[in-house]
PDB file of C-alpha atoms in Angstrom:
ATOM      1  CA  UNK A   1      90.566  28.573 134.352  1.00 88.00           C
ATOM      2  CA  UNK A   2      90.707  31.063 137.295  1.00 93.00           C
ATOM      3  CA  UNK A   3      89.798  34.629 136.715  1.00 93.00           C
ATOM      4  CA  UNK A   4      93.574  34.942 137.965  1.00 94.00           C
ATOM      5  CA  UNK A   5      94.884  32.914 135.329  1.00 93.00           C
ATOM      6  CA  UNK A   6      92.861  34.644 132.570  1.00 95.00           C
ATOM      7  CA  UNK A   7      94.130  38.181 134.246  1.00 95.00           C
ATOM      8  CA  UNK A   8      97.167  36.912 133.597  1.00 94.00           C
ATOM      9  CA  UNK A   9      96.827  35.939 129.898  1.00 94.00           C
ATOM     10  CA  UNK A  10      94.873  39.014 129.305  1.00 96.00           C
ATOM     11  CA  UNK A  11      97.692  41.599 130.469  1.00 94.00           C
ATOM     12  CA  UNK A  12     100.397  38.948 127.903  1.00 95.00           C
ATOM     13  CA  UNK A  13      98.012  40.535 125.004  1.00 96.00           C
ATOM     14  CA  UNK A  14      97.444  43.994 126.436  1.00 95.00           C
ATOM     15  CA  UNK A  15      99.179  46.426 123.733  1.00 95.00           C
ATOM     16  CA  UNK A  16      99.211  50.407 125.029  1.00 95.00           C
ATOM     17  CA  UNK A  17      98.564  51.996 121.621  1.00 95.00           C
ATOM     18  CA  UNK A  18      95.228  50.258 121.615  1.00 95.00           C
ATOM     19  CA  UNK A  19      94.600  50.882 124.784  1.00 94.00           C
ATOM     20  CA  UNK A  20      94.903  54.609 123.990  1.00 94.00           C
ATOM     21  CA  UNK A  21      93.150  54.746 121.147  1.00 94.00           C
ATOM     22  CA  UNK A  22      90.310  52.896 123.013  1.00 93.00           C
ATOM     23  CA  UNK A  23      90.776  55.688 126.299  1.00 92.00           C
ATOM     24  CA  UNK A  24      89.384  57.606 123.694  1.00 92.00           C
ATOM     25  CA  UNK A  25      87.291  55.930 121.311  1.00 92.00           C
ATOM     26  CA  UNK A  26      85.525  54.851 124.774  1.00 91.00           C
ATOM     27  CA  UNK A  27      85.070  58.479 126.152  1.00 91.00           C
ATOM     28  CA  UNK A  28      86.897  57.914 129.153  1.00 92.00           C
ATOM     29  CA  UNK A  29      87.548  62.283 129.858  1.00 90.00           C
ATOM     30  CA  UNK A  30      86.472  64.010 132.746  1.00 91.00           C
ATOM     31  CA  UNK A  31      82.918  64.388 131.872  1.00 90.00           C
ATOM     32  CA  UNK A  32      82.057  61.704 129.214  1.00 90.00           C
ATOM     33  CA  UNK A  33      80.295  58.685 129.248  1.00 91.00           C
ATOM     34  CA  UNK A  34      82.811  56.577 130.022  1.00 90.00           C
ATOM     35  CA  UNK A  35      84.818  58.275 132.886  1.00 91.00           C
ATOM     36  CA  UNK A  36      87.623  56.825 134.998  1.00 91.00           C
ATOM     37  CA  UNK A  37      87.452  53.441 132.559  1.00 93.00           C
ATOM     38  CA  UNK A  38      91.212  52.006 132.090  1.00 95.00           C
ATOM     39  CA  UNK A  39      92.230  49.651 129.172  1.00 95.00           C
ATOM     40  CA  UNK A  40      94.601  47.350 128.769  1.00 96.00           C
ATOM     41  CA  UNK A  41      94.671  47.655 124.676  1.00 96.00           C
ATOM     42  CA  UNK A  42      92.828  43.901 123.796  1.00 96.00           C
ATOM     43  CA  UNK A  43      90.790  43.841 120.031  1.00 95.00           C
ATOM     44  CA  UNK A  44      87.363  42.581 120.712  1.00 95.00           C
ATOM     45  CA  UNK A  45      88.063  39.542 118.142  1.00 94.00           C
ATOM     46  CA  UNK A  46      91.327  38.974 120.081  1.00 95.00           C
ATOM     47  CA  UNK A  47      88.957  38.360 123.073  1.00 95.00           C
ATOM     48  CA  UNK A  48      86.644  36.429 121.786  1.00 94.00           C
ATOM     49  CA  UNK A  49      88.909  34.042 120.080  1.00 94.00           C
ATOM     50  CA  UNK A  50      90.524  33.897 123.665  1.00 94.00           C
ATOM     51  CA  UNK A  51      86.951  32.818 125.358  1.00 94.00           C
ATOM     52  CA  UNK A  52      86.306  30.392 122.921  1.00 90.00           C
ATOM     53  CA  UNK A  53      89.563  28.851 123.945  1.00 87.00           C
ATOM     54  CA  UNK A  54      89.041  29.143 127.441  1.00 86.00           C
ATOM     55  CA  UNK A  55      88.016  25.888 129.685  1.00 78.00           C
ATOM     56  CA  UNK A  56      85.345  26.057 132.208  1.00 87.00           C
ATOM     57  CA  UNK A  57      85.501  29.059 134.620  1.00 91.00           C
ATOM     58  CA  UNK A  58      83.825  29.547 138.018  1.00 94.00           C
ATOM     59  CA  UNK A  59      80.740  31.967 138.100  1.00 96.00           C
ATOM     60  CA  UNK A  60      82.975  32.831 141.119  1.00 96.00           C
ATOM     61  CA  UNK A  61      85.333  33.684 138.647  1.00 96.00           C
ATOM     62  CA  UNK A  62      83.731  35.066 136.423  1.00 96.00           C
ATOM     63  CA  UNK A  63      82.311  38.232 139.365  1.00 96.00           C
ATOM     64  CA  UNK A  64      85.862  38.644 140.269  1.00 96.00           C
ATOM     65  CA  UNK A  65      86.384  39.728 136.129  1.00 97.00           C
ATOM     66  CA  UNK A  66      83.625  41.821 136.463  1.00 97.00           C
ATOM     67  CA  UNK A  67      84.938  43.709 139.397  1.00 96.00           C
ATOM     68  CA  UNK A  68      87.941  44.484 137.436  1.00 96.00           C
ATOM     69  CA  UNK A  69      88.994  48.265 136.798  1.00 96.00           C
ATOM     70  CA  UNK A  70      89.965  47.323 133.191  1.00 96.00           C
ATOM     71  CA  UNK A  71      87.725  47.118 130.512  1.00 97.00           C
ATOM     72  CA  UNK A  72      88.407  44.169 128.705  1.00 97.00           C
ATOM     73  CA  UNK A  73      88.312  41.781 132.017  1.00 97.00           C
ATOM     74  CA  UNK A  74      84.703  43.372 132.356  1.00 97.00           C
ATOM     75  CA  UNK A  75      83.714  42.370 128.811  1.00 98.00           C
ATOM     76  CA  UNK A  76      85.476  38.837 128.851  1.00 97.00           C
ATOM     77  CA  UNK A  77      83.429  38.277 131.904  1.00 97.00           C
ATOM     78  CA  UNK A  78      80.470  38.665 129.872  1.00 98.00           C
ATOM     79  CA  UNK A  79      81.001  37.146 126.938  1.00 97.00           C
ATOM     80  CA  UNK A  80      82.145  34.169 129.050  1.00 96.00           C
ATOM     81  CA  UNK A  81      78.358  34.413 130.532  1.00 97.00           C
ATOM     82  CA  UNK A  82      77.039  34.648 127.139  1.00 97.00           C
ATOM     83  CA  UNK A  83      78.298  31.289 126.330  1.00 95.00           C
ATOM     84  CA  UNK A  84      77.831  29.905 129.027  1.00 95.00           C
ATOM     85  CA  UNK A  85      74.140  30.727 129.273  1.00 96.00           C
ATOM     86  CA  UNK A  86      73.703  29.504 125.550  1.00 95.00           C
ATOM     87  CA  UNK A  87      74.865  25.789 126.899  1.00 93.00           C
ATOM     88  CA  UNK A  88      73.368  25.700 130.210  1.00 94.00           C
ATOM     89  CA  UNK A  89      70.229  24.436 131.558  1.00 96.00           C
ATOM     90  CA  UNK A  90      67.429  26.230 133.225  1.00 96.00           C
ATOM     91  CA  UNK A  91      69.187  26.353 136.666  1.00 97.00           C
ATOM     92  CA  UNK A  92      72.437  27.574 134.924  1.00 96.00           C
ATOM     93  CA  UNK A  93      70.633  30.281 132.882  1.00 97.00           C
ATOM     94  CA  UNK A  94      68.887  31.457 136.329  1.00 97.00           C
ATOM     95  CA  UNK A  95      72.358  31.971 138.359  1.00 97.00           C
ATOM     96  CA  UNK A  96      74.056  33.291 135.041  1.00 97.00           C
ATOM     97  CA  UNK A  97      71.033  35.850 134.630  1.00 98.00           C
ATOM     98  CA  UNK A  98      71.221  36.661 138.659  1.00 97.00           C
ATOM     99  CA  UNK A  99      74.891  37.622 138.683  1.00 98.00           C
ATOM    100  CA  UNK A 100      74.086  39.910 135.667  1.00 98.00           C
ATOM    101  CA  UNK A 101      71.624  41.955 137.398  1.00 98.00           C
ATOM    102  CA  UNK A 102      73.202  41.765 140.547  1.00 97.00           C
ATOM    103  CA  UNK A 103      76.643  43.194 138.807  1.00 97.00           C
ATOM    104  CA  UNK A 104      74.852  45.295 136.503  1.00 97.00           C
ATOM    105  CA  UNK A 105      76.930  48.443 138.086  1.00 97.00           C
ATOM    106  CA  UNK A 106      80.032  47.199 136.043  1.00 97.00           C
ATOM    107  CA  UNK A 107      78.127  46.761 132.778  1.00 97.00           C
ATOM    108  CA  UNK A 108      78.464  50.290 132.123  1.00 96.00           C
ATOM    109  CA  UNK A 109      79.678  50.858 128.769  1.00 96.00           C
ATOM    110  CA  UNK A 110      77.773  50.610 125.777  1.00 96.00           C
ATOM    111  CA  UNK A 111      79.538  47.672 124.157  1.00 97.00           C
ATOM    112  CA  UNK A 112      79.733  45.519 127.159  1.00 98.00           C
ATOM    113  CA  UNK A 113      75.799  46.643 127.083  1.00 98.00           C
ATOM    114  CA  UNK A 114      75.419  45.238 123.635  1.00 98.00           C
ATOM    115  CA  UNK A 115      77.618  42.379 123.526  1.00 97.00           C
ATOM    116  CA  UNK A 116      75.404  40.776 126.236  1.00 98.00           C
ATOM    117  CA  UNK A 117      72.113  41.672 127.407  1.00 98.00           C
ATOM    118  CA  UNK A 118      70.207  40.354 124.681  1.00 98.00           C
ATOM    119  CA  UNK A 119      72.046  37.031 125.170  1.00 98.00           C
ATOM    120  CA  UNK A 120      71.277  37.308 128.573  1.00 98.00           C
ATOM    121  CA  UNK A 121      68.762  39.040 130.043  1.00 98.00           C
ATOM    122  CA  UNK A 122      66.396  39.163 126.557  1.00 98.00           C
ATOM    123  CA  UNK A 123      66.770  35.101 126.721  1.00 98.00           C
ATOM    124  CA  UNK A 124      65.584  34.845 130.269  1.00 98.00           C
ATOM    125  CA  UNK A 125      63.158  36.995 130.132  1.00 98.00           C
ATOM    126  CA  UNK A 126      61.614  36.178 126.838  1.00 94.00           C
ATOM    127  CA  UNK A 127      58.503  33.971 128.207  1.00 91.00           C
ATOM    128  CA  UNK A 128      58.677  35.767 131.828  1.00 93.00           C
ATOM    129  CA  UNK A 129      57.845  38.493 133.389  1.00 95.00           C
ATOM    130  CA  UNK A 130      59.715  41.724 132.002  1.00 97.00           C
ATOM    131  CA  UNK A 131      59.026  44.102 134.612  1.00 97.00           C
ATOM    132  CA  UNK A 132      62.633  44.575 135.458  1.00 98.00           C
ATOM    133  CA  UNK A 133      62.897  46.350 132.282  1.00 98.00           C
ATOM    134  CA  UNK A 134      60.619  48.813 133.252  1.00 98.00           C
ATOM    135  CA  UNK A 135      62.336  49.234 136.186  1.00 98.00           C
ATOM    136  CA  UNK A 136      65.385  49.857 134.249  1.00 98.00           C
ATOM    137  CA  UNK A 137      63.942  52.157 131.334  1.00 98.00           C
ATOM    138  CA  UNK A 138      62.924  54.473 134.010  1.00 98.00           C
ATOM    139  CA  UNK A 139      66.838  54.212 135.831  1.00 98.00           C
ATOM    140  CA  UNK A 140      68.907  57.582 136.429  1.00 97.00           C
ATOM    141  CA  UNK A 141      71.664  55.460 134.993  1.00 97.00           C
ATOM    142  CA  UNK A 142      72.121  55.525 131.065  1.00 97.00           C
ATOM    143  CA  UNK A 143      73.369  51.831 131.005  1.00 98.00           C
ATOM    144  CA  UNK A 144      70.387  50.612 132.542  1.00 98.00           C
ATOM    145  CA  UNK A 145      68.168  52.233 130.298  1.00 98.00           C
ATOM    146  CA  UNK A 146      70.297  50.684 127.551  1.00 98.00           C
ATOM    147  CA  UNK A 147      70.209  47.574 129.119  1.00 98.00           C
ATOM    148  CA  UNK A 148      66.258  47.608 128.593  1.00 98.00           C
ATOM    149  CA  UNK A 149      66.719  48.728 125.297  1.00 98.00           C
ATOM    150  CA  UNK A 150      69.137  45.959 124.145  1.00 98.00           C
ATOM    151  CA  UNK A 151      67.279  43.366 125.505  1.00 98.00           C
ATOM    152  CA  UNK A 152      64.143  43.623 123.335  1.00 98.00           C
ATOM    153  CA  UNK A 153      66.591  42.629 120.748  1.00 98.00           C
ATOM    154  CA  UNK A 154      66.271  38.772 121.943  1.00 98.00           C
ATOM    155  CA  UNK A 155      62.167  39.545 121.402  1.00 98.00           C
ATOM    156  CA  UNK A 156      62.746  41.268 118.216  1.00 98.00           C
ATOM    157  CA  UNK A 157      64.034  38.527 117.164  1.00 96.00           C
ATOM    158  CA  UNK A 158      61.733  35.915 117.731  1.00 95.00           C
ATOM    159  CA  UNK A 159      59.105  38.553 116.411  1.00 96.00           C
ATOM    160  CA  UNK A 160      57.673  39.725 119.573  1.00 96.00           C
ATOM    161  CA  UNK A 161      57.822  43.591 119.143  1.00 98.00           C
ATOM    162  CA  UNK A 162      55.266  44.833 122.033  1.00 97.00           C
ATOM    163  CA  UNK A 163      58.056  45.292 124.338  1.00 98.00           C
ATOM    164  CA  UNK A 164      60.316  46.862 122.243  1.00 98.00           C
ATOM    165  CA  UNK A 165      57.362  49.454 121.208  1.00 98.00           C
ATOM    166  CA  UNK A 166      56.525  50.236 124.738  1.00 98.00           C
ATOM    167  CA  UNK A 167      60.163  50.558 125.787  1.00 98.00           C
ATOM    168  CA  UNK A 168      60.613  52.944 122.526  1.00 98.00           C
ATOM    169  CA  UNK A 169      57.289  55.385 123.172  1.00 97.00           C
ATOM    170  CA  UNK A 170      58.690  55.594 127.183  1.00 97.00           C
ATOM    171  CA  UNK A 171      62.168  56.867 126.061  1.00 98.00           C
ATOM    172  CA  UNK A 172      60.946  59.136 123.562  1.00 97.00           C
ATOM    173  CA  UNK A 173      61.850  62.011 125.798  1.00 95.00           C
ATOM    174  CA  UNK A 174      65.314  60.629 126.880  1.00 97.00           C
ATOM    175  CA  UNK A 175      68.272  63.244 126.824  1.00 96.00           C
ATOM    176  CA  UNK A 176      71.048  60.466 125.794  1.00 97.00           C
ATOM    177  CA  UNK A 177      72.180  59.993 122.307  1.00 96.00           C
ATOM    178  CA  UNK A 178      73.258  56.403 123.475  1.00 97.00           C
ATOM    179  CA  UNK A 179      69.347  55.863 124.603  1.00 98.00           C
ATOM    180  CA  UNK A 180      68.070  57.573 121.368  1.00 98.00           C
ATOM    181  CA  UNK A 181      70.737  55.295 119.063  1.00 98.00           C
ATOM    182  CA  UNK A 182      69.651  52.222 121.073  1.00 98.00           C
ATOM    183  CA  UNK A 183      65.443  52.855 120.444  1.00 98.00           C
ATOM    184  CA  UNK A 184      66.066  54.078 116.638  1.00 98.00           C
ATOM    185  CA  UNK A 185      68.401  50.336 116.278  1.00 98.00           C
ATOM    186  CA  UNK A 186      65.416  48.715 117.573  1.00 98.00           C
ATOM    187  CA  UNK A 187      63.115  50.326 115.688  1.00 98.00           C
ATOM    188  CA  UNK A 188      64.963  49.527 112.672  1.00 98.00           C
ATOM    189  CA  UNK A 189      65.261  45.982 113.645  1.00 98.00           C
ATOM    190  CA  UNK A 190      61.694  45.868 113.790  1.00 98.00           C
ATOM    191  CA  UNK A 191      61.289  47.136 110.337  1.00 97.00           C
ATOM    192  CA  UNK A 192      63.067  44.632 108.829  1.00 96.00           C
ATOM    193  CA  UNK A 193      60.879  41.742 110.156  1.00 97.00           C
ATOM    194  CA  UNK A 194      57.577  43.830 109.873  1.00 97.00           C
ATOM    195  CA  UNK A 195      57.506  47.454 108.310  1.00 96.00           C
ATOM    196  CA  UNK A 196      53.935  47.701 109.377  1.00 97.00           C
ATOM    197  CA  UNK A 197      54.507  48.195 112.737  1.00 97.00           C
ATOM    198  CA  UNK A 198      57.708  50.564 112.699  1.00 97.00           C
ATOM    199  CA  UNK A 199      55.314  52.437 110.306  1.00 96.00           C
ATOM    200  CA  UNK A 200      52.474  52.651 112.961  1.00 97.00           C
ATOM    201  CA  UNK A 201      55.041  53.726 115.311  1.00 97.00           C
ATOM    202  CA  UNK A 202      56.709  56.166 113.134  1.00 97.00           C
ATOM    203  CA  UNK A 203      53.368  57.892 112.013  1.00 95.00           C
ATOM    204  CA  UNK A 204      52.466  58.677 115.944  1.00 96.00           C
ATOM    205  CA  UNK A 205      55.533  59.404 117.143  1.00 97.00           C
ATOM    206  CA  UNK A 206      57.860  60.471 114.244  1.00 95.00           C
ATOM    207  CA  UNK A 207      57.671  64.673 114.515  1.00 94.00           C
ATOM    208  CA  UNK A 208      58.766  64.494 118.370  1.00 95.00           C
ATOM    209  CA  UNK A 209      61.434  61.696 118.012  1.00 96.00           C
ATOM    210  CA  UNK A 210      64.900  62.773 118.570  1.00 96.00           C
ATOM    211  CA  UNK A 211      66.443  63.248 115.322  1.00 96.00           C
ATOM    212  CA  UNK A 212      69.086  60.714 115.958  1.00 97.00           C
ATOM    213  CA  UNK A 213      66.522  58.454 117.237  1.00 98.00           C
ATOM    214  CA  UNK A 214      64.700  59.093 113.986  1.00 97.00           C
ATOM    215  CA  UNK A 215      67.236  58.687 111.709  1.00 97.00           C
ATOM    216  CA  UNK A 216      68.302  55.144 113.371  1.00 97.00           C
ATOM    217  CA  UNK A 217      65.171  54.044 112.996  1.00 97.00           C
ATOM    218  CA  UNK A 218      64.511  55.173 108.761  1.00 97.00           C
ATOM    219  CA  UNK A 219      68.064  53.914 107.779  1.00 96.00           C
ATOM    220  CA  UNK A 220      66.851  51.251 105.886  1.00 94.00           C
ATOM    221  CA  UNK A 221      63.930  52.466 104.538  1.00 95.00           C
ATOM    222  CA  UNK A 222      63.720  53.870 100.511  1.00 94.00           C
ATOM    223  CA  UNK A 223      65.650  57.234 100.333  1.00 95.00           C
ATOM    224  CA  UNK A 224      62.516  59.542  99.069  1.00 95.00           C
ATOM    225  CA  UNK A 225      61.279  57.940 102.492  1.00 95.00           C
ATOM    226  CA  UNK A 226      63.376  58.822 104.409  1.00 95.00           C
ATOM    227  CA  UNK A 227      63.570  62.151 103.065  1.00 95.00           C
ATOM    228  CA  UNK A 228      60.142  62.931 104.119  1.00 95.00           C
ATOM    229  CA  UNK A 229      60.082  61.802 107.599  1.00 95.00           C
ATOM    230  CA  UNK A 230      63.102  64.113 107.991  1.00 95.00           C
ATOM    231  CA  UNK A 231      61.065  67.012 106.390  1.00 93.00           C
ATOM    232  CA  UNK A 232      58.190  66.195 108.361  1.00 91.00           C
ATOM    233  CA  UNK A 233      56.317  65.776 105.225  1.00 88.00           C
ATOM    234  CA  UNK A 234      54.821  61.794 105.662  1.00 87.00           C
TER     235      UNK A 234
END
């Protein structure tokens, strides 16, 4: 399919009361996160089910989506390069990880964040070099930040946390919520593969986490526990 042909069958399903409800479920105001965004009104499982019926589209295609001033053509984009980097070979997965950071500008909310750059750029970069994330943790621009975050998901899961740790102890200081909700997920995630080392992490840093952060990262954990890291009594 063409990226004109799935504009097309995207705008057939568009349906304005969602899209309002997302204008502001999204924080698209003057001011918020999500400025300026436009939505056509598309369910998330409505688009899925529509890329898992879609036939083979262009990369080509596939930027033109992403350059799209509505929402929902941004994340189909993306979750068309999230399966299509699950199938593809090593040359595939290169190109499909290039156009990612080279469109990373229009990744910028926090679900089209989450719904692909574990997928992505964690799985490329999982036996690499992950400088870029670095690079990104230490971005002016929340998304990329979250980007870095979200990534070490892809690590977490194949229980390779030193990433994720470093990444969380650099954005301790961070001023976004969506940065602090991101580290305290991780965290979390962490927990539930090894406590030991949220607990190391949690006994340094605990008192100067943000409290969102904090309470991210102790959902899980026994409720006298969590009690006392929110007293600051561990």
């Amino acid at each position: 399919m063409t990226a004109q042909e799935i504009s097309k069958l995207l705008r057939a399903l568009a349906d304005p009361v969602v899209a309002e409800h997302s204008q502001r479920y999204f924080k698209t105001g003057k001011g918020e996160y999500g400025e300026g965004d436009r939505f056509l009104g598309i369910r998330v499982p409505v688009l899925r089910a529509q890329v898992k019926q879609c036939g083979a589209v262009a990369l080509e295609d596939v930027q033109r989506l992403l350059m799209s001033a509505f929402h929902e053509e941004r994340l189909f984009a993306l979750l068309l390069l999230v399966r299509k980097f699950a199938i593809g070979n090593a040359d595939e997965r290169t190109a499909i990880y290039s156009l990612y950071v080279k469109n990373i500008l229009r990744i910028n909310n926090w679900d089209l964040v989450d719904s692909s750059a574990s997928h992505i750029v964690g799985a490329y970069l999982e036996h690499g070099d992950k400088k870029i994330l670095y690079e990104l943790a230490r971005s002016n621009r929340v998304w990329d930040r979250r980007i870095a975050v979200m990534s070490t998901f892809h690590f977490i899961g194949s229980h390779q946390f030193d990433d994720a740790i470093k990444l969380a102890k650099l954005l301790l200081s961070d001023e976004e919520d969506l940065i602090h909700k991101a580290v305290g997920w991780m965290l979390r995630e962490i927990g539930k593969r090894d406590i030991a080392v949220e607990k190391d992490f949690l006994r340094v840093h605990y008192k100067k986490m943000p409290r969102t952060m904090l309470r991210y990262a102790i959902e899980k954990l026994p409720e006298r526990v969590r009690k006392k890291y929110l007293a600051g009594d561990v």
